[in-house]
PDB file of C-alpha atoms in Angstrom:
ATOM      1  CA  MET A1215      -0.026   0.003  -0.070  1.00  0.00           C
ATOM      2  CA  SER A1216       2.820   2.448   0.798  1.00  0.00           C
ATOM      3  CA  ASN A1217       4.134   1.978  -2.812  1.00  0.00           C
ATOM      4  CA  ILE A1218       0.791   3.203  -4.129  1.00  0.00           C
ATOM      5  CA  TYR A1219       0.901   6.426  -2.088  1.00  0.00           C
ATOM      6  CA  LEU A1220       4.446   7.142  -3.243  1.00  0.00           C
ATOM      7  CA  LEU A1221       3.316   6.971  -6.804  1.00  0.00           C
ATOM      8  CA  GLU A1222       0.560   9.543  -6.253  1.00  0.00           C
ATOM      9  CA  PRO A1223       1.406  13.093  -6.859  1.00  0.00           C
ATOM     10  CA  HIS A1224       1.359  15.767  -4.148  1.00  0.00           C
ATOM     11  CA  THR A1225      -2.035  17.263  -3.278  1.00  0.00           C
ATOM     12  CA  LYS A1226      -2.759  20.949  -3.173  1.00  0.00           C
ATOM     13  CA  GLY A1227      -6.072  22.090  -1.696  1.00  0.00           C
ATOM     14  CA  LYS A1228      -8.343  20.646   0.804  1.00  0.00           C
ATOM     15  CA  VAL A1229     -12.230  20.639   1.372  1.00  0.00           C
ATOM     16  CA  ASN A1230     -14.118  19.248   4.326  1.00  0.00           C
ATOM     17  CA  ILE A1231     -17.502  17.729   3.406  1.00  0.00           C
ATOM     18  CA  HIS A1232     -19.762  17.766   6.446  1.00  0.00           C
ATOM     19  CA  THR A1233     -22.204  14.817   6.578  1.00  0.00           C
ATOM     20  CA  ASN A1234     -24.662  13.462   9.105  1.00  0.00           C
ATOM     21  CA  TYR A1235     -22.192  10.548   9.533  1.00  0.00           C
ATOM     22  CA  GLY A1236     -19.184  12.754  10.256  1.00  0.00           C
ATOM     23  CA  ASP A1237     -16.795  14.872   8.110  1.00  0.00           C
ATOM     24  CA  ILE A1238     -15.006  13.677   5.093  1.00  0.00           C
ATOM     25  CA  SER A1239     -11.775  15.495   4.506  1.00  0.00           C
ATOM     26  CA  ILE A1240     -10.755  15.619   0.778  1.00  0.00           C
ATOM     27  CA  GLU A1241      -7.359  16.625  -0.511  1.00  0.00           C
ATOM     28  CA  LEU A1242      -7.268  17.711  -4.178  1.00  0.00           C
ATOM     29  CA  TRP A1243      -5.109  17.308  -7.219  1.00  0.00           C
ATOM     30  CA  PRO A1244      -5.631  20.684  -9.134  1.00  0.00           C
ATOM     31  CA  LYS A1245      -2.517  20.319 -11.271  1.00  0.00           C
ATOM     32  CA  GLU A1246      -3.556  16.877 -12.580  1.00  0.00           C
ATOM     33  CA  ALA A1247      -7.314  17.538 -12.829  1.00  0.00           C
ATOM     34  CA  PRO A1248      -7.788  21.325 -12.889  1.00  0.00           C
ATOM     35  CA  LYS A1249     -11.247  21.387 -14.352  1.00  0.00           C
ATOM     36  CA  ALA A1250     -12.649  18.781 -12.068  1.00  0.00           C
ATOM     37  CA  CYS A1251     -11.000  20.445  -8.955  1.00  0.00           C
ATOM     38  CA  ARG A1252     -12.171  24.010 -10.010  1.00  0.00           C
ATOM     39  CA  ASN A1253     -15.693  22.702 -10.498  1.00  0.00           C
ATOM     40  CA  PHE A1254     -15.671  20.973  -7.115  1.00  0.00           C
ATOM     41  CA  VAL A1255     -14.235  24.048  -5.220  1.00  0.00           C
ATOM     42  CA  GLN A1256     -16.640  26.385  -6.997  1.00  0.00           C
ATOM     43  CA  LEU A1257     -19.769  24.321  -6.190  1.00  0.00           C
ATOM     44  CA  CYS A1258     -18.628  23.726  -2.592  1.00  0.00           C
ATOM     45  CA  MET A1259     -18.108  27.598  -2.157  1.00  0.00           C
ATOM     46  CA  GLU A1260     -21.612  28.208  -3.465  1.00  0.00           C
ATOM     47  CA  GLY A1261     -23.278  25.625  -1.112  1.00  0.00           C
ATOM     48  CA  TYR A1262     -24.385  23.610  -4.120  1.00  0.00           C
ATOM     49  CA  TYR A1263     -23.921  20.285  -2.283  1.00  0.00           C
ATOM     50  CA  ASN A1264     -25.648  21.442   0.912  1.00  0.00           C
ATOM     51  CA  ASP A1265     -28.641  19.150   1.918  1.00  0.00           C
ATOM     52  CA  THR A1266     -27.942  16.750  -0.929  1.00  0.00           C
ATOM     53  CA  ILE A1267     -27.872  12.945  -0.349  1.00  0.00           C
ATOM     54  CA  PHE A1268     -25.729  10.070  -1.109  1.00  0.00           C
ATOM     55  CA  HIS A1269     -28.146   8.543  -3.581  1.00  0.00           C
ATOM     56  CA  ARG A1270     -26.111   5.362  -4.498  1.00  0.00           C
ATOM     57  CA  ILE A1271     -24.173   2.948  -2.422  1.00  0.00           C
ATOM     58  CA  VAL A1272     -22.541  -0.221  -3.665  1.00  0.00           C
ATOM     59  CA  ALA A1273     -20.858  -2.123  -0.901  1.00  0.00           C
ATOM     60  CA  GLY A1274     -17.169  -2.674  -1.503  1.00  0.00           C
ATOM     61  CA  PHE A1275     -17.259  -0.451  -4.504  1.00  0.00           C
ATOM     62  CA  ILE A1276     -18.352   3.230  -4.283  1.00  0.00           C
ATOM     63  CA  ILE A1277     -20.545   5.666  -2.573  1.00  0.00           C
ATOM     64  CA  GLN A1278     -22.023   8.414  -4.872  1.00  0.00           C
ATOM     65  CA  CYS A1279     -23.495  11.868  -4.274  1.00  0.00           C
ATOM     66  CA  GLY A1280     -23.573  15.391  -5.648  1.00  0.00           C
ATOM     67  CA  ASP A1281     -26.991  15.438  -7.335  1.00  0.00           C
ATOM     68  CA  PRO A1282     -29.309  18.129  -5.994  1.00  0.00           C
ATOM     69  CA  GLU A1283     -32.364  16.226  -7.304  1.00  0.00           C
ATOM     70  CA  GLY A1284     -31.201  13.071  -5.369  1.00  0.00           C
ATOM     71  CA  THR A1285     -32.200  10.916  -8.324  1.00  0.00           C
ATOM     72  CA  GLY A1286     -28.807  10.205  -9.883  1.00  0.00           C
ATOM     73  CA  MET A1287     -29.893  11.911 -13.064  1.00  0.00           C
ATOM     74  CA  GLY A1288     -29.401  15.555 -12.150  1.00  0.00           C
ATOM     75  CA  GLY A1289     -26.706  18.132 -11.464  1.00  0.00           C
ATOM     76  CA  GLU A1290     -24.822  20.899 -13.275  1.00  0.00           C
ATOM     77  CA  SER A1291     -21.256  21.934 -13.540  1.00  0.00           C
ATOM     78  CA  CYS A1292     -19.927  25.331 -12.551  1.00  0.00           C
ATOM     79  CA  TYR A1293     -19.105  26.079 -16.197  1.00  0.00           C
ATOM     80  CA  GLU A1294     -21.115  28.168 -18.584  1.00  0.00           C
ATOM     81  CA  GLY A1295     -24.666  27.060 -18.764  1.00  0.00           C
ATOM     82  CA  GLY A1296     -23.949  24.218 -16.398  1.00  0.00           C
ATOM     83  CA  ASN A1297     -22.567  22.198 -19.252  1.00  0.00           C
ATOM     84  CA  PRO A1298     -20.420  19.015 -18.853  1.00  0.00           C
ATOM     85  CA  PHE A1299     -16.680  19.382 -18.923  1.00  0.00           C
ATOM     86  CA  GLN A1300     -13.876  17.126 -20.302  1.00  0.00           C
ATOM     87  CA  ASP A1301     -12.318  14.014 -18.609  1.00  0.00           C
ATOM     88  CA  GLU A1302      -8.842  14.528 -17.137  1.00  0.00           C
ATOM     89  CA  PHE A1303      -6.901  11.209 -16.913  1.00  0.00           C
ATOM     90  CA  HIS A1304      -3.449  11.144 -15.391  1.00  0.00           C
ATOM     91  CA  SER A1305      -0.927   8.280 -15.455  1.00  0.00           C
ATOM     92  CA  ARG A1306      -0.177   8.612 -11.705  1.00  0.00           C
ATOM     93  CA  LEU A1307      -3.786   8.663 -10.568  1.00  0.00           C
ATOM     94  CA  ARG A1308      -5.150   5.160 -10.675  1.00  0.00           C
ATOM     95  CA  PHE A1309      -8.121   3.281  -9.149  1.00  0.00           C
ATOM     96  CA  VAL A1310      -5.982   1.044  -7.099  1.00  0.00           C
ATOM     97  CA  ARG A1311      -7.250   1.709  -3.545  1.00  0.00           C
ATOM     98  CA  ARG A1312     -10.142   2.977  -1.436  1.00  0.00           C
ATOM     99  CA  GLY A1313     -10.631   6.687  -0.613  1.00  0.00           C
ATOM    100  CA  LEU A1314     -10.201   8.126  -3.994  1.00  0.00           C
ATOM    101  CA  VAL A1315     -12.636  10.819  -5.173  1.00  0.00           C
ATOM    102  CA  ALA A1316     -13.839  10.940  -8.895  1.00  0.00           C
ATOM    103  CA  MET A1317     -16.289  12.430 -11.086  1.00  0.00           C
ATOM    104  CA  ALA A1318     -19.440  10.378 -11.885  1.00  0.00           C
ATOM    105  CA  ASN A1319     -20.914  10.383 -15.347  1.00  0.00           C
ATOM    106  CA  SER A1320     -23.618   8.920 -17.588  1.00  0.00           C
ATOM    107  CA  GLY A1321     -21.151   6.382 -19.101  1.00  0.00           C
ATOM    108  CA  ALA A1322     -20.327   8.673 -21.898  1.00  0.00           C
ATOM    109  CA  PRO A1323     -16.974  10.447 -22.363  1.00  0.00           C
ATOM    110  CA  ASN A1324     -16.554  14.064 -21.256  1.00  0.00           C
ATOM    111  CA  ASP A1325     -19.885  14.177 -19.407  1.00  0.00           C
ATOM    112  CA  ASN A1326     -18.791  15.537 -15.920  1.00  0.00           C
ATOM    113  CA  LYS A1327     -21.200  17.814 -14.159  1.00  0.00           C
ATOM    114  CA  SER A1328     -21.672  17.946 -10.307  1.00  0.00           C
ATOM    115  CA  GLN A1329     -21.931  14.256  -9.294  1.00  0.00           C
ATOM    116  CA  PHE A1330     -18.941  12.516  -7.747  1.00  0.00           C
ATOM    117  CA  PHE A1331     -18.156   9.282  -5.964  1.00  0.00           C
ATOM    118  CA  ILE A1332     -15.715   7.800  -3.417  1.00  0.00           C
ATOM    119  CA  THR A1333     -14.162   4.439  -3.793  1.00  0.00           C
ATOM    120  CA  LEU A1334     -14.504   1.733  -1.102  1.00  0.00           C
ATOM    121  CA  ASP A1335     -11.804  -0.442  -2.493  1.00  0.00           C
ATOM    122  CA  ALA A1336      -9.683  -0.818  -5.721  1.00  0.00           C
ATOM    123  CA  THR A1337     -11.900  -0.337  -8.767  1.00  0.00           C
ATOM    124  CA  ARG A1338      -9.548  -0.860 -11.716  1.00  0.00           C
ATOM    125  CA  GLU A1339     -12.418  -1.309 -14.161  1.00  0.00           C
ATOM    126  CA  LEU A1340     -13.076   2.434 -13.790  1.00  0.00           C
ATOM    127  CA  GLN A1341      -9.627   3.462 -15.041  1.00  0.00           C
ATOM    128  CA  ASN A1342      -9.710   5.986 -17.895  1.00  0.00           C
ATOM    129  CA  LYS A1343     -13.422   6.149 -17.593  1.00  0.00           C
ATOM    130  CA  HIS A1344     -13.716   8.575 -14.630  1.00  0.00           C
ATOM    131  CA  THR A1345     -11.719  11.598 -13.582  1.00  0.00           C
ATOM    132  CA  ILE A1346      -9.901  11.155 -10.351  1.00  0.00           C
ATOM    133  CA  PHE A1347      -9.441  14.623  -8.616  1.00  0.00           C
ATOM    134  CA  GLY A1348      -9.000  13.971  -4.990  1.00  0.00           C
ATOM    135  CA  LYS A1349      -8.477  11.530  -2.038  1.00  0.00           C
ATOM    136  CA  VAL A1350      -9.985  11.125   1.401  1.00  0.00           C
ATOM    137  CA  GLU A1351      -7.546  12.135   4.131  1.00  0.00           C
ATOM    138  CA  GLY A1352      -6.720  10.472   7.350  1.00  0.00           C
ATOM    139  CA  ASP A1353      -9.274   8.880   9.708  1.00  0.00           C
ATOM    140  CA  THR A1354     -12.197  10.460   7.869  1.00  0.00           C
ATOM    141  CA  ILE A1355     -12.100   7.400   5.543  1.00  0.00           C
ATOM    142  CA  TYR A1356     -13.878   5.579   8.398  1.00  0.00           C
ATOM    143  CA  ASN A1357     -16.903   7.839   7.925  1.00  0.00           C
ATOM    144  CA  VAL A1358     -16.807   6.928   4.239  1.00  0.00           C
ATOM    145  CA  LEU A1359     -16.718   3.176   5.035  1.00  0.00           C
ATOM    146  CA  LYS A1360     -19.538   3.634   7.512  1.00  0.00           C
ATOM    147  CA  ILE A1361     -21.694   5.031   4.823  1.00  0.00           C
ATOM    148  CA  GLY A1362     -20.660   2.222   2.550  1.00  0.00           C
ATOM    149  CA  THR A1363     -22.228  -0.371   4.910  1.00  0.00           C
ATOM    150  CA  LEU A1364     -25.752   1.241   4.934  1.00  0.00           C
ATOM    151  CA  GLU A1365     -28.751  -0.862   3.798  1.00  0.00           C
ATOM    152  CA  VAL A1366     -29.790  -0.329   0.254  1.00  0.00           C
ATOM    153  CA  ASP A1367     -32.788  -1.421  -1.965  1.00  0.00           C
ATOM    154  CA  THR A1368     -32.532  -3.338  -5.211  1.00  0.00           C
ATOM    155  CA  ASN A1369     -31.566  -0.130  -7.148  1.00  0.00           C
ATOM    156  CA  GLU A1370     -28.497   0.480  -4.874  1.00  0.00           C
ATOM    157  CA  ARG A1371     -30.363   3.395  -3.209  1.00  0.00           C
ATOM    158  CA  PRO A1372     -29.879   3.638   0.559  1.00  0.00           C
ATOM    159  CA  LEU A1373     -33.136   3.035   2.525  1.00  0.00           C
ATOM    160  CA  TYR A1374     -32.137   6.012   4.817  1.00  0.00           C
ATOM    161  CA  PRO A1375     -29.930   8.286   2.617  1.00  0.00           C
ATOM    162  CA  PRO A1376     -27.005   9.986   4.419  1.00  0.00           C
ATOM    163  CA  LYS A1377     -26.897  13.713   3.757  1.00  0.00           C
ATOM    164  CA  ILE A1378     -24.219  16.285   3.077  1.00  0.00           C
ATOM    165  CA  THR A1379     -25.045  19.128   5.414  1.00  0.00           C
ATOM    166  CA  GLY A1380     -22.303  21.623   4.207  1.00  0.00           C
ATOM    167  CA  SER A1381     -18.823  21.974   3.239  1.00  0.00           C
ATOM    168  CA  THR A1382     -15.646  24.050   4.329  1.00  0.00           C
ATOM    169  CA  ILE A1383     -12.864  25.012   1.960  1.00  0.00           C
ATOM    170  CA  VAL A1384      -9.768  24.609   4.172  1.00  0.00           C
ATOM    171  CA  VAL A1385      -7.198  25.360   1.462  1.00  0.00           C
ATOM    172  CA  ASN A1386      -8.358  26.859  -1.817  1.00  0.00           C
ATOM    173  CA  PRO A1387      -5.900  26.100  -4.699  1.00  0.00           C
ATOM    174  CA  PHE A1388      -7.581  28.608  -6.970  1.00  0.00           C
ATOM    175  CA  ASP A1389      -7.189  32.243  -5.840  1.00  0.00           C
ATOM    176  CA  ASP A1390      -9.416  33.575  -8.673  1.00  0.00           C
ATOM    177  CA  ILE A1391     -12.696  31.807  -7.732  1.00  0.00           C
ATOM    178  CA  VAL A1392     -15.534  34.076  -6.711  1.00  0.00           C
ATOM    179  CA  PRO A1393     -18.782  32.748  -5.643  1.00  0.00           C
ATOM    180  CA  ARG A1394     -21.733  33.260  -8.073  1.00  0.00           C
ATOM    181  CA  ILE A1395     -25.262  33.089  -7.000  1.00  0.00           C
ATOM    182  CA  SER A1396     -25.897  30.027  -4.894  1.00  0.00           C
ATOM    183  CA  ARG A1397     -28.067  27.119  -5.757  1.00  0.00           C
ATOM    184  CA  GLN A1398     -30.536  28.030  -3.116  1.00  0.00           C
ATOM    185  CA  GLU A1399     -30.704  31.636  -4.406  1.00  0.00           C
ATOM    186  CA  ARG A1400     -31.166  30.373  -7.925  1.00  0.00           C
ATOM    187  CA  GLU A1401     -33.955  28.161  -6.768  1.00  0.00           C
ATOM    188  CA  ALA A1402     -35.600  30.943  -4.764  1.00  0.00           C
ATOM    189  CA  ALA A1403     -35.472  33.242  -7.842  1.00  0.00           C
ATOM    190  CA  ARG A1404     -36.961  30.549 -10.031  1.00  0.00           C
ATOM    191  CA  LEU A1405     -39.863  29.891  -7.544  1.00  0.00           C
ATOM    192  CA  LYS A1406     -40.493  33.634  -7.272  1.00  0.00           C
ATOM    193  CA  GLU A1407     -40.680  33.896 -11.057  1.00  0.00           C
ATOM    194  CA  LEU A1408     -43.129  30.964 -11.331  1.00  0.00           C
ATOM    195  CA  GLU A1409     -45.271  32.509  -8.498  1.00  0.00           C
ATOM    196  CA  ALA A1410     -45.361  35.851 -10.438  1.00  0.00           C
ATOM    197  CA  GLN A1411     -46.513  34.038 -13.573  1.00  0.00           C
ATOM    198  CA  LYS A1412     -49.394  32.275 -11.552  1.00  0.00           C
ATOM    199  CA  LYS A1413     -50.916  35.502 -10.224  1.00  0.00           C
ATOM    200  CA  PRO A1414     -54.219  36.162 -11.822  1.00  0.00           C
ATOM    201  CA  GLU A1415     -54.875  39.325 -13.726  1.00  0.00           C
ATOM    202  CA  LYS A1416     -57.036  41.957 -11.809  1.00  0.00           C
ATOM    203  CA  PRO A1417     -60.602  41.785 -13.330  1.00  0.00           C
ATOM    204  CA  LYS A1418     -61.275  44.806 -15.371  1.00  0.00           C
ATOM    205  CA  LYS A1419     -64.077  47.101 -14.196  1.00  0.00           C
ATOM    206  CA  LEU A1420     -67.148  47.228 -16.233  1.00  0.00           C
ATOM    207  CA  LYS A1421     -67.968  50.694 -17.648  1.00  0.00           C
ATOM    208  CA  LYS A1422     -71.345  52.090 -16.675  1.00  0.00           C
TER     209      LYS A1422
END
């Protein structure tokens, strides 16, 4: 196992994901996966992941989250229009152990948005199919493993989904990131607009 760690590049950047099963401390590889790391930091900064769930758990394989809809079908990137961004594969980042953080996708290339997963073991079959951008640090891996043991239904969905309650950017590797409007503010603006459209027109007064 020590040889595996020696092969991995040095990290630069750190984010703590707060969950109702304890914190998950994630160290980042912004040099090796700049688009994925920037996307992750930006979305964390804006509270995009707050109150979202771990919607997929596969024992001994992965736990997956990052979809504000909680279905596994939603999510947007931080890039223009929320569009997906390109895969970033690096020869020194390989799915050879637990605790690796990578982008989830629909199975198609270059389809990264907001969803990500954390490995529970070596998952070599995912190599060059998903972008690895971080790793779980220290004892917080035990909180990941705890989530990985939860009971699920036949669709790999937890019966009582764990939740991300917030995040803290401990070390920001990008000094030019500025928060945009948050997901909650965007949703509030959308609901306000819908409400305005529903308001009935005032009845016209009949002329005598």
